[in-house]
Short mmCIF file of N, CA and C in Angstrom, two decimals:
data_model
loop_
_atom_site.label_atom_id
_atom_site.label_comp_id
_atom_site.label_asym_id
_atom_site.label_seq_id
_atom_site.Cartn_x
_atom_site.Cartn_y
_atom_site.Cartn_z
N MET C 1 22.12 7.60 -17.66
CA MET C 1 20.82 7.92 -17.11
C MET C 1 20.77 7.51 -15.64
N PHE C 2 20.59 8.44 -14.76
CA PHE C 2 20.47 8.23 -13.33
C PHE C 2 21.69 7.54 -12.74
N THR C 3 22.84 7.69 -13.36
CA THR C 3 24.04 7.04 -12.82
C THR C 3 25.01 8.03 -12.22
N PHE C 4 24.62 9.28 -12.10
CA PHE C 4 25.55 10.25 -11.52
C PHE C 4 25.67 10.06 -10.01
N VAL C 5 24.74 9.36 -9.40
CA VAL C 5 24.80 9.03 -7.97
C VAL C 5 24.48 7.55 -7.85
N THR C 6 25.29 6.82 -7.11
CA THR C 6 25.00 5.40 -6.92
C THR C 6 23.77 5.25 -6.03
N TRP C 7 23.12 4.11 -6.14
CA TRP C 7 21.85 3.95 -5.44
C TRP C 7 21.98 3.93 -3.93
N PRO C 8 23.08 3.44 -3.32
CA PRO C 8 23.15 3.58 -1.86
C PRO C 8 23.22 5.04 -1.40
N ILE C 9 23.90 5.88 -2.18
CA ILE C 9 23.96 7.30 -1.83
C ILE C 9 22.60 7.95 -2.05
N ALA C 10 21.88 7.52 -3.08
CA ALA C 10 20.53 8.03 -3.30
C ALA C 10 19.61 7.63 -2.16
N LEU C 11 19.78 6.42 -1.65
CA LEU C 11 18.99 5.98 -0.51
C LEU C 11 19.33 6.77 0.74
N LEU C 12 20.60 7.06 0.95
CA LEU C 12 21.00 7.88 2.09
C LEU C 12 20.45 9.30 1.97
N SER C 13 20.46 9.85 0.77
CA SER C 13 19.91 11.20 0.59
C SER C 13 18.41 11.21 0.82
N LEU C 14 17.71 10.15 0.40
CA LEU C 14 16.28 10.04 0.68
C LEU C 14 16.03 10.00 2.17
N SER C 15 16.82 9.22 2.89
CA SER C 15 16.65 9.13 4.34
C SER C 15 16.94 10.46 5.01
N ALA C 16 17.98 11.15 4.56
CA ALA C 16 18.34 12.44 5.16
C ALA C 16 17.25 13.48 4.91
N ILE C 17 16.72 13.53 3.69
CA ILE C 17 15.66 14.49 3.38
C ILE C 17 14.40 14.17 4.17
N TRP C 18 14.10 12.89 4.33
CA TRP C 18 12.92 12.49 5.09
C TRP C 18 13.07 12.92 6.55
N LEU C 19 14.25 12.70 7.13
CA LEU C 19 14.46 13.12 8.52
C LEU C 19 14.40 14.63 8.67
N ILE C 20 14.95 15.36 7.71
CA ILE C 20 14.88 16.83 7.77
C ILE C 20 13.43 17.29 7.71
N LEU C 21 12.64 16.66 6.85
CA LEU C 21 11.23 17.04 6.76
C LEU C 21 10.46 16.65 8.01
N LEU C 22 10.76 15.49 8.57
CA LEU C 22 10.04 15.06 9.77
C LEU C 22 10.34 15.96 10.96
N PHE C 23 11.60 16.20 11.23
CA PHE C 23 11.96 16.99 12.40
C PHE C 23 11.88 18.49 12.12
N GLY C 24 12.01 18.88 10.88
CA GLY C 24 11.92 20.29 10.54
C GLY C 24 10.50 20.82 10.58
N ARG C 25 9.52 19.93 10.41
CA ARG C 25 8.12 20.35 10.48
C ARG C 25 7.78 20.88 11.86
N ARG C 26 8.43 20.36 12.85
CA ARG C 26 8.14 20.79 14.22
C ARG C 26 8.84 22.08 14.59
N SER C 27 9.86 22.45 13.83
CA SER C 27 10.60 23.64 14.22
C SER C 27 10.67 24.68 13.10
N PHE C 28 11.63 24.58 12.23
CA PHE C 28 11.90 25.66 11.29
C PHE C 28 11.07 25.62 10.02
N LEU C 29 10.47 24.51 9.66
CA LEU C 29 9.65 24.43 8.45
C LEU C 29 8.17 24.69 8.73
N ARG C 30 7.83 24.95 9.97
CA ARG C 30 6.43 25.12 10.35
C ARG C 30 5.78 26.30 9.63
N THR C 31 6.55 27.36 9.42
CA THR C 31 5.97 28.54 8.77
C THR C 31 5.87 28.39 7.26
N PHE C 32 6.67 27.51 6.66
CA PHE C 32 6.68 27.37 5.21
C PHE C 32 5.70 26.33 4.69
N LEU C 33 5.38 25.33 5.48
CA LEU C 33 4.53 24.24 5.01
C LEU C 33 3.12 24.37 5.56
N ASN C 34 2.15 24.06 4.74
CA ASN C 34 0.76 24.03 5.15
C ASN C 34 0.56 22.86 6.12
N SER C 35 -0.35 23.01 7.05
CA SER C 35 -0.55 21.95 8.04
C SER C 35 -1.18 20.70 7.42
N LYS C 36 -1.85 20.83 6.27
CA LYS C 36 -2.47 19.67 5.64
C LYS C 36 -1.50 18.87 4.78
N ILE C 37 -0.34 19.45 4.48
CA ILE C 37 0.66 18.74 3.68
C ILE C 37 1.54 17.93 4.62
N LYS C 38 1.57 16.65 4.39
CA LYS C 38 2.42 15.77 5.20
C LYS C 38 3.82 15.73 4.61
N SER C 39 4.78 15.41 5.45
CA SER C 39 6.16 15.33 4.95
C SER C 39 6.32 14.18 3.96
N PHE C 40 5.52 13.14 4.12
CA PHE C 40 5.55 12.01 3.19
C PHE C 40 5.10 12.43 1.79
N ASP C 41 4.18 13.41 1.71
CA ASP C 41 3.69 13.88 0.41
C ASP C 41 4.79 14.55 -0.40
N LEU C 42 5.73 15.18 0.26
CA LEU C 42 6.81 15.88 -0.44
C LEU C 42 7.89 14.94 -0.94
N LEU C 43 7.87 13.70 -0.49
CA LEU C 43 8.93 12.76 -0.84
C LEU C 43 8.65 11.94 -2.09
N LEU C 44 7.50 12.09 -2.71
CA LEU C 44 7.19 11.27 -3.88
C LEU C 44 8.19 11.44 -5.01
N PRO C 45 8.59 12.65 -5.41
CA PRO C 45 9.60 12.74 -6.48
C PRO C 45 10.93 12.10 -6.10
N ILE C 46 11.29 12.17 -4.84
CA ILE C 46 12.56 11.57 -4.40
C ILE C 46 12.44 10.05 -4.39
N PHE C 47 11.27 9.53 -3.98
CA PHE C 47 11.06 8.08 -4.05
C PHE C 47 11.16 7.60 -5.50
N LEU C 48 10.58 8.34 -6.42
CA LEU C 48 10.64 7.94 -7.83
C LEU C 48 12.07 7.99 -8.36
N TRP C 49 12.84 8.98 -7.92
CA TRP C 49 14.25 9.08 -8.34
C TRP C 49 15.05 7.90 -7.79
N VAL C 50 14.87 7.55 -6.53
CA VAL C 50 15.59 6.42 -5.94
C VAL C 50 15.15 5.12 -6.61
N LEU C 51 13.86 4.99 -6.87
CA LEU C 51 13.35 3.79 -7.54
C LEU C 51 13.98 3.61 -8.91
N GLN C 52 14.04 4.68 -9.68
CA GLN C 52 14.65 4.61 -11.01
C GLN C 52 16.14 4.36 -10.90
N SER C 53 16.78 4.96 -9.94
CA SER C 53 18.22 4.79 -9.75
C SER C 53 18.56 3.34 -9.42
N VAL C 54 17.81 2.76 -8.50
CA VAL C 54 18.07 1.37 -8.11
C VAL C 54 17.80 0.43 -9.28
N SER C 55 16.67 0.59 -9.93
CA SER C 55 16.32 -0.34 -11.01
C SER C 55 17.28 -0.23 -12.19
N PHE C 56 17.74 0.96 -12.50
CA PHE C 56 18.64 1.12 -13.64
C PHE C 56 20.05 0.66 -13.31
N GLN C 57 20.54 0.98 -12.13
CA GLN C 57 21.92 0.64 -11.80
C GLN C 57 22.12 -0.83 -11.46
N VAL C 58 21.11 -1.47 -10.92
CA VAL C 58 21.27 -2.88 -10.54
C VAL C 58 20.91 -3.81 -11.70
N TRP C 59 19.78 -3.56 -12.36
CA TRP C 59 19.30 -4.49 -13.38
C TRP C 59 19.30 -3.92 -14.79
N ARG C 60 19.64 -2.66 -14.97
CA ARG C 60 19.61 -1.98 -16.27
C ARG C 60 18.20 -1.99 -16.87
N LEU C 61 17.20 -1.80 -16.01
CA LEU C 61 15.81 -1.76 -16.44
C LEU C 61 15.22 -0.39 -16.14
N ASP C 62 14.32 0.05 -16.99
CA ASP C 62 13.59 1.29 -16.74
C ASP C 62 12.23 0.92 -16.18
N ILE C 63 12.06 1.09 -14.89
CA ILE C 63 10.81 0.71 -14.26
C ILE C 63 9.91 1.92 -14.01
N LEU C 64 10.45 3.11 -14.21
CA LEU C 64 9.69 4.33 -13.90
C LEU C 64 8.56 4.57 -14.89
N ALA C 65 8.80 4.39 -16.17
CA ALA C 65 7.77 4.66 -17.18
C ALA C 65 6.54 3.75 -17.02
N PRO C 66 6.71 2.43 -16.85
CA PRO C 66 5.51 1.60 -16.62
C PRO C 66 4.80 1.94 -15.31
N LEU C 67 5.57 2.31 -14.30
CA LEU C 67 4.96 2.66 -13.02
C LEU C 67 4.15 3.95 -13.13
N LEU C 68 4.67 4.92 -13.87
CA LEU C 68 3.92 6.17 -14.08
C LEU C 68 2.66 5.92 -14.90
N LEU C 69 2.73 5.01 -15.87
CA LEU C 69 1.54 4.65 -16.64
C LEU C 69 0.49 4.00 -15.73
N VAL C 70 0.93 3.14 -14.83
CA VAL C 70 0.00 2.53 -13.87
C VAL C 70 -0.62 3.60 -12.98
N PHE C 71 0.19 4.58 -12.54
CA PHE C 71 -0.35 5.66 -11.71
C PHE C 71 -1.41 6.48 -12.46
N VAL C 72 -1.16 6.75 -13.74
CA VAL C 72 -2.13 7.51 -14.54
C VAL C 72 -3.42 6.72 -14.71
N LEU C 73 -3.30 5.44 -15.04
CA LEU C 73 -4.49 4.60 -15.19
C LEU C 73 -5.24 4.46 -13.87
N TRP C 74 -4.49 4.36 -12.78
CA TRP C 74 -5.09 4.28 -11.46
C TRP C 74 -5.84 5.58 -11.15
N GLY C 75 -5.27 6.71 -11.52
CA GLY C 75 -5.93 7.99 -11.31
C GLY C 75 -7.21 8.11 -12.12
N ILE C 76 -7.19 7.63 -13.35
CA ILE C 76 -8.40 7.65 -14.17
C ILE C 76 -9.47 6.77 -13.54
N GLY C 77 -9.06 5.61 -13.06
CA GLY C 77 -10.02 4.72 -12.39
C GLY C 77 -10.59 5.33 -11.12
N MET C 78 -9.74 5.98 -10.34
CA MET C 78 -10.22 6.63 -9.12
C MET C 78 -11.18 7.78 -9.44
N ALA C 79 -10.88 8.54 -10.49
CA ALA C 79 -11.76 9.65 -10.88
C ALA C 79 -13.11 9.12 -11.35
N LEU C 80 -13.09 8.06 -12.14
CA LEU C 80 -14.36 7.47 -12.59
C LEU C 80 -15.15 6.90 -11.42
N TRP C 81 -14.47 6.27 -10.49
CA TRP C 81 -15.14 5.71 -9.32
C TRP C 81 -15.78 6.82 -8.48
N GLN C 82 -15.00 7.87 -8.22
CA GLN C 82 -15.54 8.96 -7.41
C GLN C 82 -16.66 9.70 -8.13
N GLY C 83 -16.56 9.81 -9.44
CA GLY C 83 -17.57 10.55 -10.18
C GLY C 83 -18.86 9.80 -10.41
N PHE C 84 -18.76 8.52 -10.75
CA PHE C 84 -19.96 7.79 -11.13
C PHE C 84 -20.52 6.89 -10.04
N VAL C 85 -19.66 6.27 -9.26
CA VAL C 85 -20.17 5.34 -8.25
C VAL C 85 -20.54 6.07 -6.97
N SER C 86 -19.59 6.81 -6.40
CA SER C 86 -19.90 7.50 -5.14
C SER C 86 -20.53 8.87 -5.37
N GLN C 87 -20.44 9.40 -6.57
CA GLN C 87 -21.03 10.67 -7.00
C GLN C 87 -20.70 11.82 -6.06
N ARG C 88 -19.44 11.89 -5.65
CA ARG C 88 -18.98 13.02 -4.85
C ARG C 88 -17.54 13.36 -5.24
N PHE C 89 -17.34 13.66 -6.50
CA PHE C 89 -16.00 13.98 -6.99
C PHE C 89 -15.65 15.42 -6.69
N THR C 90 -14.56 15.61 -5.97
CA THR C 90 -13.97 16.94 -5.79
C THR C 90 -12.49 16.81 -6.12
N THR C 91 -11.97 17.81 -6.80
CA THR C 91 -10.57 17.73 -7.23
C THR C 91 -9.61 17.73 -6.05
N LYS C 92 -9.95 18.46 -5.00
CA LYS C 92 -9.08 18.52 -3.82
C LYS C 92 -8.95 17.13 -3.18
N TYR C 93 -10.07 16.46 -2.99
CA TYR C 93 -10.06 15.13 -2.40
C TYR C 93 -9.38 14.12 -3.33
N PHE C 94 -9.67 14.22 -4.63
CA PHE C 94 -9.08 13.30 -5.59
C PHE C 94 -7.57 13.40 -5.60
N PHE C 95 -7.04 14.62 -5.74
CA PHE C 95 -5.59 14.77 -5.84
C PHE C 95 -4.89 14.39 -4.54
N ARG C 96 -5.52 14.66 -3.40
CA ARG C 96 -4.91 14.27 -2.13
C ARG C 96 -4.82 12.75 -2.00
N ILE C 97 -5.91 12.06 -2.30
CA ILE C 97 -5.91 10.60 -2.21
C ILE C 97 -4.99 9.99 -3.26
N TRP C 98 -5.03 10.51 -4.48
CA TRP C 98 -4.19 9.98 -5.57
C TRP C 98 -2.72 10.18 -5.27
N TRP C 99 -2.35 11.36 -4.80
CA TRP C 99 -0.94 11.64 -4.50
C TRP C 99 -0.44 10.76 -3.36
N ARG C 100 -1.25 10.59 -2.33
CA ARG C 100 -0.82 9.75 -1.20
C ARG C 100 -0.78 8.28 -1.58
N THR C 101 -1.67 7.84 -2.45
CA THR C 101 -1.62 6.47 -2.93
C THR C 101 -0.36 6.24 -3.77
N MET C 102 -0.04 7.20 -4.64
CA MET C 102 1.19 7.08 -5.43
C MET C 102 2.41 7.06 -4.52
N GLY C 103 2.42 7.88 -3.49
CA GLY C 103 3.54 7.90 -2.56
C GLY C 103 3.70 6.58 -1.82
N LEU C 104 2.59 6.01 -1.37
CA LEU C 104 2.65 4.74 -0.66
C LEU C 104 3.13 3.62 -1.57
N VAL C 105 2.60 3.56 -2.79
CA VAL C 105 3.02 2.52 -3.74
C VAL C 105 4.49 2.71 -4.12
N ALA C 106 4.91 3.94 -4.35
CA ALA C 106 6.31 4.20 -4.70
C ALA C 106 7.23 3.82 -3.54
N CYS C 107 6.80 4.08 -2.31
CA CYS C 107 7.60 3.69 -1.14
C CYS C 107 7.72 2.18 -1.04
N LEU C 108 6.61 1.47 -1.22
CA LEU C 108 6.64 0.01 -1.14
C LEU C 108 7.47 -0.61 -2.26
N VAL C 109 7.33 -0.10 -3.47
CA VAL C 109 8.12 -0.63 -4.59
C VAL C 109 9.60 -0.33 -4.38
N THR C 110 9.92 0.84 -3.84
CA THR C 110 11.31 1.17 -3.55
C THR C 110 11.89 0.24 -2.51
N ILE C 111 11.14 -0.05 -1.46
CA ILE C 111 11.61 -0.97 -0.42
C ILE C 111 11.82 -2.36 -1.00
N ILE C 112 10.90 -2.82 -1.83
CA ILE C 112 11.04 -4.15 -2.44
C ILE C 112 12.25 -4.20 -3.36
N LEU C 113 12.45 -3.17 -4.17
CA LEU C 113 13.61 -3.15 -5.08
C LEU C 113 14.93 -3.09 -4.31
N ILE C 114 14.97 -2.35 -3.23
CA ILE C 114 16.20 -2.27 -2.44
C ILE C 114 16.47 -3.62 -1.78
N ALA C 115 15.43 -4.28 -1.28
CA ALA C 115 15.62 -5.61 -0.70
C ALA C 115 16.12 -6.60 -1.74
N LEU C 116 15.56 -6.55 -2.94
CA LEU C 116 16.02 -7.44 -4.01
C LEU C 116 17.44 -7.11 -4.44
N ALA C 117 17.79 -5.83 -4.45
CA ALA C 117 19.15 -5.43 -4.84
C ALA C 117 20.17 -5.88 -3.80
N VAL C 118 19.80 -5.82 -2.54
CA VAL C 118 20.72 -6.25 -1.49
C VAL C 118 20.87 -7.77 -1.51
N LEU C 119 19.78 -8.48 -1.74
CA LEU C 119 19.84 -9.94 -1.74
C LEU C 119 20.51 -10.52 -2.98
N SER C 120 20.53 -9.78 -4.08
CA SER C 120 21.14 -10.33 -5.30
C SER C 120 22.61 -10.01 -5.40
#
């Protein structure tokens, strides 16, 4: 499971794809991507793949399933908050904020796991 690529190569591929998206948005990807979609938004599946790869190959732990459960519970909480407390729930706003929050958390957890893997 997730061992067909070692985690340093997965990290290099994440970095390469991120750079292609960052610099490609200004030139050749401009016509294909919507202006409201950030390049960071497209990297969430790759962050999750690198996160699972690092956690499984270094510690033999599956960290992706509990993290996805936390994301789902967080999404339910955000939907309830937007619907009942602020009373301005729109699906477009909800999914944009939820997706970007998941991306930020996945990025931070990936950085922490890579730092722990390098230090151990």
